[in-house]
N, C-alpha and C. Protein backbone atom coordinates (compact mmCIF):
# COMPACT_ATOMS: atom_id res chain seq x y z
N MET A 1 -21.26 12.82 12.07
CA MET A 1 -19.93 13.34 11.77
C MET A 1 -20.07 14.45 10.73
N ALA A 2 -19.41 15.56 10.98
CA ALA A 2 -19.38 16.66 10.02
C ALA A 2 -18.55 16.24 8.82
N ILE A 3 -18.75 16.91 7.70
CA ILE A 3 -17.97 16.59 6.51
C ILE A 3 -16.51 16.90 6.79
N PRO A 4 -15.65 15.89 6.71
CA PRO A 4 -14.23 16.12 7.01
C PRO A 4 -13.53 16.91 5.91
N ALA A 5 -12.54 17.70 6.30
CA ALA A 5 -11.79 18.50 5.34
C ALA A 5 -10.88 17.64 4.48
N ASP A 6 -10.35 16.56 5.07
CA ASP A 6 -9.43 15.69 4.35
C ASP A 6 -9.39 14.34 5.05
N VAL A 7 -8.57 13.43 4.55
CA VAL A 7 -8.51 12.08 5.10
C VAL A 7 -7.95 12.10 6.52
N ASP A 8 -6.98 12.93 6.79
CA ASP A 8 -6.44 13.03 8.15
C ASP A 8 -7.53 13.43 9.14
N ALA A 9 -8.34 14.41 8.78
CA ALA A 9 -9.44 14.85 9.65
C ALA A 9 -10.47 13.73 9.82
N TYR A 10 -10.75 13.01 8.75
CA TYR A 10 -11.70 11.90 8.82
C TYR A 10 -11.21 10.87 9.84
N ILE A 11 -9.97 10.42 9.68
CA ILE A 11 -9.42 9.40 10.57
C ILE A 11 -9.33 9.92 12.00
N GLY A 12 -8.96 11.18 12.16
CA GLY A 12 -8.82 11.77 13.48
C GLY A 12 -10.09 11.87 14.29
N ALA A 13 -11.24 11.70 13.66
CA ALA A 13 -12.52 11.80 14.35
C ALA A 13 -12.90 10.50 15.07
N PHE A 14 -12.11 9.44 14.90
CA PHE A 14 -12.42 8.14 15.49
C PHE A 14 -11.59 7.88 16.74
N PRO A 15 -12.05 6.92 17.58
CA PRO A 15 -11.25 6.52 18.74
C PRO A 15 -9.88 5.99 18.29
N ALA A 16 -8.91 6.04 19.18
CA ALA A 16 -7.53 5.70 18.86
C ALA A 16 -7.38 4.31 18.24
N ASP A 17 -8.08 3.31 18.75
CA ASP A 17 -7.93 1.97 18.20
C ASP A 17 -8.47 1.88 16.77
N THR A 18 -9.56 2.56 16.51
CA THR A 18 -10.11 2.59 15.16
C THR A 18 -9.19 3.39 14.24
N GLN A 19 -8.65 4.50 14.74
CA GLN A 19 -7.70 5.28 13.95
C GLN A 19 -6.53 4.42 13.49
N ALA A 20 -6.02 3.60 14.38
CA ALA A 20 -4.88 2.75 14.04
C ALA A 20 -5.22 1.81 12.88
N GLN A 21 -6.41 1.25 12.91
CA GLN A 21 -6.82 0.34 11.83
C GLN A 21 -7.04 1.11 10.53
N LEU A 22 -7.67 2.27 10.61
CA LEU A 22 -7.90 3.09 9.42
C LEU A 22 -6.57 3.52 8.79
N LYS A 23 -5.60 3.84 9.62
CA LYS A 23 -4.28 4.23 9.11
C LYS A 23 -3.60 3.07 8.39
N LYS A 24 -3.74 1.86 8.92
CA LYS A 24 -3.18 0.68 8.26
C LYS A 24 -3.83 0.45 6.90
N LEU A 25 -5.15 0.58 6.86
CA LEU A 25 -5.86 0.39 5.60
C LEU A 25 -5.45 1.47 4.60
N ARG A 26 -5.37 2.69 5.05
CA ARG A 26 -4.94 3.80 4.20
C ARG A 26 -3.56 3.54 3.61
N ALA A 27 -2.64 3.10 4.45
CA ALA A 27 -1.27 2.83 4.00
C ALA A 27 -1.25 1.70 2.96
N ALA A 28 -2.04 0.67 3.17
CA ALA A 28 -2.09 -0.44 2.21
C ALA A 28 -2.62 0.04 0.86
N ILE A 29 -3.63 0.88 0.88
CA ILE A 29 -4.19 1.42 -0.36
C ILE A 29 -3.15 2.28 -1.07
N ARG A 30 -2.48 3.13 -0.31
CA ARG A 30 -1.48 4.03 -0.90
C ARG A 30 -0.29 3.28 -1.48
N ARG A 31 0.11 2.18 -0.83
CA ARG A 31 1.20 1.36 -1.38
C ARG A 31 0.77 0.69 -2.68
N ALA A 32 -0.47 0.22 -2.72
CA ALA A 32 -0.97 -0.47 -3.92
C ALA A 32 -1.25 0.49 -5.07
N ALA A 33 -1.59 1.72 -4.75
CA ALA A 33 -1.92 2.72 -5.77
C ALA A 33 -1.20 4.03 -5.46
N PRO A 34 0.11 4.06 -5.62
CA PRO A 34 0.88 5.24 -5.22
C PRO A 34 0.52 6.52 -6.00
N ARG A 35 -0.04 6.38 -7.19
CA ARG A 35 -0.42 7.56 -7.98
C ARG A 35 -1.80 8.09 -7.60
N ALA A 36 -2.53 7.35 -6.80
CA ALA A 36 -3.89 7.75 -6.44
C ALA A 36 -3.90 9.02 -5.60
N GLU A 37 -4.86 9.85 -5.90
CA GLU A 37 -5.08 11.06 -5.10
C GLU A 37 -6.12 10.75 -4.04
N GLU A 38 -5.88 11.26 -2.84
CA GLU A 38 -6.88 11.10 -1.78
C GLU A 38 -7.88 12.24 -1.85
N THR A 39 -9.13 11.91 -1.60
CA THR A 39 -10.17 12.92 -1.54
C THR A 39 -11.25 12.43 -0.59
N ILE A 40 -12.22 13.27 -0.36
CA ILE A 40 -13.39 12.88 0.41
C ILE A 40 -14.55 12.82 -0.58
N SER A 41 -15.22 11.69 -0.61
CA SER A 41 -16.37 11.48 -1.50
C SER A 41 -17.43 10.72 -0.70
N TYR A 42 -18.65 11.17 -0.77
CA TYR A 42 -19.72 10.58 0.05
C TYR A 42 -19.34 10.62 1.54
N ASN A 43 -18.64 11.67 1.95
CA ASN A 43 -18.22 11.89 3.34
C ASN A 43 -17.25 10.83 3.86
N MET A 44 -16.52 10.18 2.97
CA MET A 44 -15.53 9.19 3.39
C MET A 44 -14.32 9.27 2.47
N PRO A 45 -13.19 8.74 2.91
CA PRO A 45 -11.99 8.75 2.07
C PRO A 45 -12.20 7.96 0.78
N ALA A 46 -11.70 8.53 -0.29
CA ALA A 46 -11.77 7.89 -1.61
C ALA A 46 -10.43 8.09 -2.29
N TYR A 47 -10.13 7.20 -3.22
CA TYR A 47 -8.88 7.24 -3.96
C TYR A 47 -9.18 7.32 -5.44
N VAL A 48 -8.56 8.30 -6.10
CA VAL A 48 -8.86 8.64 -7.48
C VAL A 48 -7.60 8.50 -8.33
N VAL A 49 -7.75 7.83 -9.47
CA VAL A 49 -6.66 7.70 -10.44
C VAL A 49 -7.22 8.10 -11.80
N ASP A 50 -6.55 9.06 -12.43
CA ASP A 50 -6.97 9.55 -13.74
C ASP A 50 -8.45 9.94 -13.76
N GLY A 51 -8.89 10.59 -12.69
CA GLY A 51 -10.25 11.09 -12.61
C GLY A 51 -11.30 10.06 -12.22
N LYS A 52 -10.90 8.80 -12.02
CA LYS A 52 -11.86 7.75 -11.65
C LYS A 52 -11.63 7.31 -10.21
N LYS A 53 -12.71 7.26 -9.44
CA LYS A 53 -12.61 6.77 -8.07
C LYS A 53 -12.47 5.25 -8.12
N ILE A 54 -11.46 4.74 -7.39
CA ILE A 54 -11.23 3.29 -7.44
C ILE A 54 -11.70 2.57 -6.18
N VAL A 55 -11.50 3.17 -5.00
CA VAL A 55 -11.98 2.57 -3.75
C VAL A 55 -12.30 3.67 -2.74
N TRP A 56 -13.13 3.30 -1.78
CA TRP A 56 -13.47 4.14 -0.64
C TRP A 56 -13.33 3.29 0.61
N PHE A 57 -13.23 3.96 1.78
CA PHE A 57 -13.35 3.23 3.04
C PHE A 57 -14.04 4.11 4.06
N ALA A 58 -14.57 3.48 5.11
CA ALA A 58 -15.28 4.22 6.14
C ALA A 58 -15.16 3.49 7.47
N GLY A 59 -15.06 4.25 8.54
CA GLY A 59 -15.01 3.68 9.87
C GLY A 59 -16.39 3.63 10.49
N PHE A 60 -16.62 2.58 11.25
CA PHE A 60 -17.87 2.39 11.97
C PHE A 60 -17.54 1.89 13.37
N LYS A 61 -18.53 1.72 14.20
CA LYS A 61 -18.32 1.32 15.59
C LYS A 61 -17.63 -0.05 15.70
N ALA A 62 -18.04 -1.00 14.87
CA ALA A 62 -17.52 -2.36 15.01
C ALA A 62 -16.79 -2.88 13.77
N HIS A 63 -16.74 -2.08 12.72
CA HIS A 63 -16.08 -2.56 11.49
C HIS A 63 -15.56 -1.39 10.66
N ILE A 64 -14.78 -1.76 9.65
CA ILE A 64 -14.37 -0.81 8.63
C ILE A 64 -15.04 -1.24 7.34
N GLY A 65 -15.73 -0.33 6.71
CA GLY A 65 -16.34 -0.61 5.42
C GLY A 65 -15.32 -0.31 4.33
N PHE A 66 -15.23 -1.24 3.39
CA PHE A 66 -14.33 -1.09 2.24
C PHE A 66 -15.19 -1.20 1.00
N TYR A 67 -15.08 -0.24 0.10
CA TYR A 67 -15.99 -0.11 -1.03
C TYR A 67 -15.21 -0.11 -2.35
N PRO A 68 -14.92 -1.29 -2.89
CA PRO A 68 -14.19 -1.36 -4.16
C PRO A 68 -15.10 -1.49 -5.38
N GLY A 69 -16.40 -1.59 -5.17
CA GLY A 69 -17.34 -1.74 -6.27
C GLY A 69 -17.75 -3.19 -6.49
N ALA A 70 -18.86 -3.35 -7.18
CA ALA A 70 -19.47 -4.67 -7.36
C ALA A 70 -18.58 -5.65 -8.12
N ALA A 71 -17.91 -5.20 -9.17
CA ALA A 71 -17.07 -6.11 -9.96
C ALA A 71 -15.92 -6.65 -9.13
N ALA A 72 -15.32 -5.81 -8.31
CA ALA A 72 -14.20 -6.25 -7.47
C ALA A 72 -14.67 -7.23 -6.40
N VAL A 73 -15.79 -6.94 -5.77
CA VAL A 73 -16.32 -7.87 -4.76
C VAL A 73 -16.62 -9.21 -5.40
N ALA A 74 -17.19 -9.20 -6.59
CA ALA A 74 -17.49 -10.45 -7.30
C ALA A 74 -16.19 -11.18 -7.68
N ALA A 75 -15.20 -10.45 -8.14
CA ALA A 75 -13.94 -11.06 -8.57
C ALA A 75 -13.19 -11.71 -7.41
N PHE A 76 -13.36 -11.20 -6.20
CA PHE A 76 -12.67 -11.71 -5.02
C PHE A 76 -13.64 -12.41 -4.06
N LYS A 77 -14.74 -12.89 -4.59
CA LYS A 77 -15.81 -13.48 -3.77
C LYS A 77 -15.28 -14.57 -2.82
N LYS A 78 -14.44 -15.47 -3.31
CA LYS A 78 -13.92 -16.55 -2.44
C LYS A 78 -13.03 -15.98 -1.33
N ASP A 79 -12.17 -15.03 -1.68
CA ASP A 79 -11.28 -14.43 -0.68
C ASP A 79 -12.06 -13.63 0.37
N LEU A 80 -13.19 -13.07 -0.03
CA LEU A 80 -13.99 -12.23 0.86
C LEU A 80 -15.11 -13.00 1.56
N ALA A 81 -15.20 -14.31 1.31
CA ALA A 81 -16.34 -15.11 1.78
C ALA A 81 -16.56 -15.02 3.30
N ARG A 82 -15.52 -14.86 4.05
CA ARG A 82 -15.68 -14.85 5.51
C ARG A 82 -16.18 -13.51 6.06
N TYR A 83 -16.25 -12.49 5.20
CA TYR A 83 -16.66 -11.16 5.63
C TYR A 83 -18.07 -10.85 5.16
N LYS A 84 -18.77 -10.06 5.93
CA LYS A 84 -20.09 -9.58 5.54
C LYS A 84 -19.92 -8.69 4.31
N GLN A 85 -20.79 -8.91 3.31
CA GLN A 85 -20.67 -8.18 2.05
C GLN A 85 -22.02 -7.66 1.58
N ALA A 86 -21.94 -6.70 0.71
CA ALA A 86 -23.08 -6.25 -0.08
C ALA A 86 -22.57 -6.21 -1.51
N LYS A 87 -23.36 -5.76 -2.42
CA LYS A 87 -23.00 -5.81 -3.84
C LYS A 87 -21.62 -5.21 -4.14
N GLY A 88 -21.31 -4.06 -3.58
CA GLY A 88 -20.04 -3.40 -3.89
C GLY A 88 -19.20 -3.09 -2.68
N SER A 89 -19.49 -3.76 -1.55
CA SER A 89 -18.77 -3.42 -0.32
C SER A 89 -18.51 -4.66 0.52
N VAL A 90 -17.61 -4.49 1.47
CA VAL A 90 -17.27 -5.54 2.41
C VAL A 90 -17.01 -4.90 3.77
N GLN A 91 -17.31 -5.64 4.84
CA GLN A 91 -17.08 -5.15 6.19
C GLN A 91 -15.97 -5.96 6.85
N PHE A 92 -14.95 -5.27 7.31
CA PHE A 92 -13.86 -5.90 8.04
C PHE A 92 -14.06 -5.58 9.53
N PRO A 93 -14.34 -6.60 10.35
CA PRO A 93 -14.56 -6.35 11.78
C PRO A 93 -13.33 -5.74 12.44
N LEU A 94 -13.55 -4.78 13.31
CA LEU A 94 -12.43 -4.16 14.04
C LEU A 94 -11.79 -5.13 15.02
N SER A 95 -12.49 -6.18 15.36
CA SER A 95 -11.97 -7.16 16.31
C SER A 95 -11.00 -8.15 15.66
N GLU A 96 -10.84 -8.05 14.34
CA GLU A 96 -9.95 -8.96 13.62
C GLU A 96 -8.85 -8.17 12.91
N ARG A 97 -7.81 -8.89 12.57
CA ARG A 97 -6.70 -8.28 11.81
C ARG A 97 -7.19 -7.95 10.40
N LEU A 98 -6.84 -6.78 9.92
CA LEU A 98 -7.23 -6.39 8.56
C LEU A 98 -6.49 -7.25 7.53
N PRO A 99 -7.18 -7.69 6.47
CA PRO A 99 -6.52 -8.47 5.41
C PRO A 99 -5.83 -7.53 4.41
N LEU A 100 -4.74 -6.92 4.84
CA LEU A 100 -4.10 -5.86 4.05
C LEU A 100 -3.57 -6.36 2.71
N ASP A 101 -3.08 -7.59 2.66
CA ASP A 101 -2.63 -8.13 1.37
C ASP A 101 -3.80 -8.26 0.40
N LEU A 102 -4.92 -8.71 0.91
CA LEU A 102 -6.13 -8.83 0.08
C LEU A 102 -6.59 -7.45 -0.39
N VAL A 103 -6.58 -6.49 0.50
CA VAL A 103 -6.95 -5.12 0.12
C VAL A 103 -6.05 -4.63 -1.01
N ALA A 104 -4.76 -4.86 -0.89
CA ALA A 104 -3.82 -4.42 -1.93
C ALA A 104 -4.13 -5.10 -3.26
N ARG A 105 -4.44 -6.39 -3.23
CA ARG A 105 -4.77 -7.10 -4.47
C ARG A 105 -6.05 -6.54 -5.10
N ILE A 106 -7.02 -6.21 -4.26
CA ILE A 106 -8.27 -5.64 -4.77
C ILE A 106 -8.02 -4.26 -5.37
N VAL A 107 -7.22 -3.45 -4.71
CA VAL A 107 -6.89 -2.11 -5.24
C VAL A 107 -6.19 -2.24 -6.59
N LYS A 108 -5.24 -3.15 -6.70
CA LYS A 108 -4.53 -3.35 -7.97
C LYS A 108 -5.48 -3.85 -9.06
N TYR A 109 -6.44 -4.69 -8.68
CA TYR A 109 -7.48 -5.11 -9.62
C TYR A 109 -8.26 -3.91 -10.14
N ARG A 110 -8.65 -3.04 -9.20
CA ARG A 110 -9.41 -1.84 -9.59
C ARG A 110 -8.59 -0.93 -10.49
N LEU A 111 -7.30 -0.86 -10.28
CA LEU A 111 -6.44 -0.05 -11.15
C LEU A 111 -6.43 -0.61 -12.57
N ARG A 112 -6.36 -1.92 -12.69
CA ARG A 112 -6.39 -2.55 -14.01
C ARG A 112 -7.75 -2.42 -14.68
N GLU A 113 -8.79 -2.44 -13.85
CA GLU A 113 -10.16 -2.38 -14.34
C GLU A 113 -10.55 -1.00 -14.83
N SER A 114 -9.98 0.04 -14.21
CA SER A 114 -10.42 1.42 -14.53
C SER A 114 -9.74 2.01 -15.74
């Protein structure tokens, strides 16, 4: 994928079903952090508040990667237990409903943390 110009271009590069899920995730993040600015960082959508990046997301063939950082993943370890994780990221399978309420809680945690 070429470096996208903005979040709309990033989302638009995916198949329609993936786009729909990415749009839902984007909306949940924006509702939880209405002051956040959207940008592209590491070739994926990122959300910035007061100069600090709080979360990122990325589309893949079978999942959406959500990157709130290691502290947030640790803080929500029980809630995220059913999802594949790494130190600062979690994978939400495209075959399942996105946990948008959980995403919003994690974003709000990151806002308090930053």
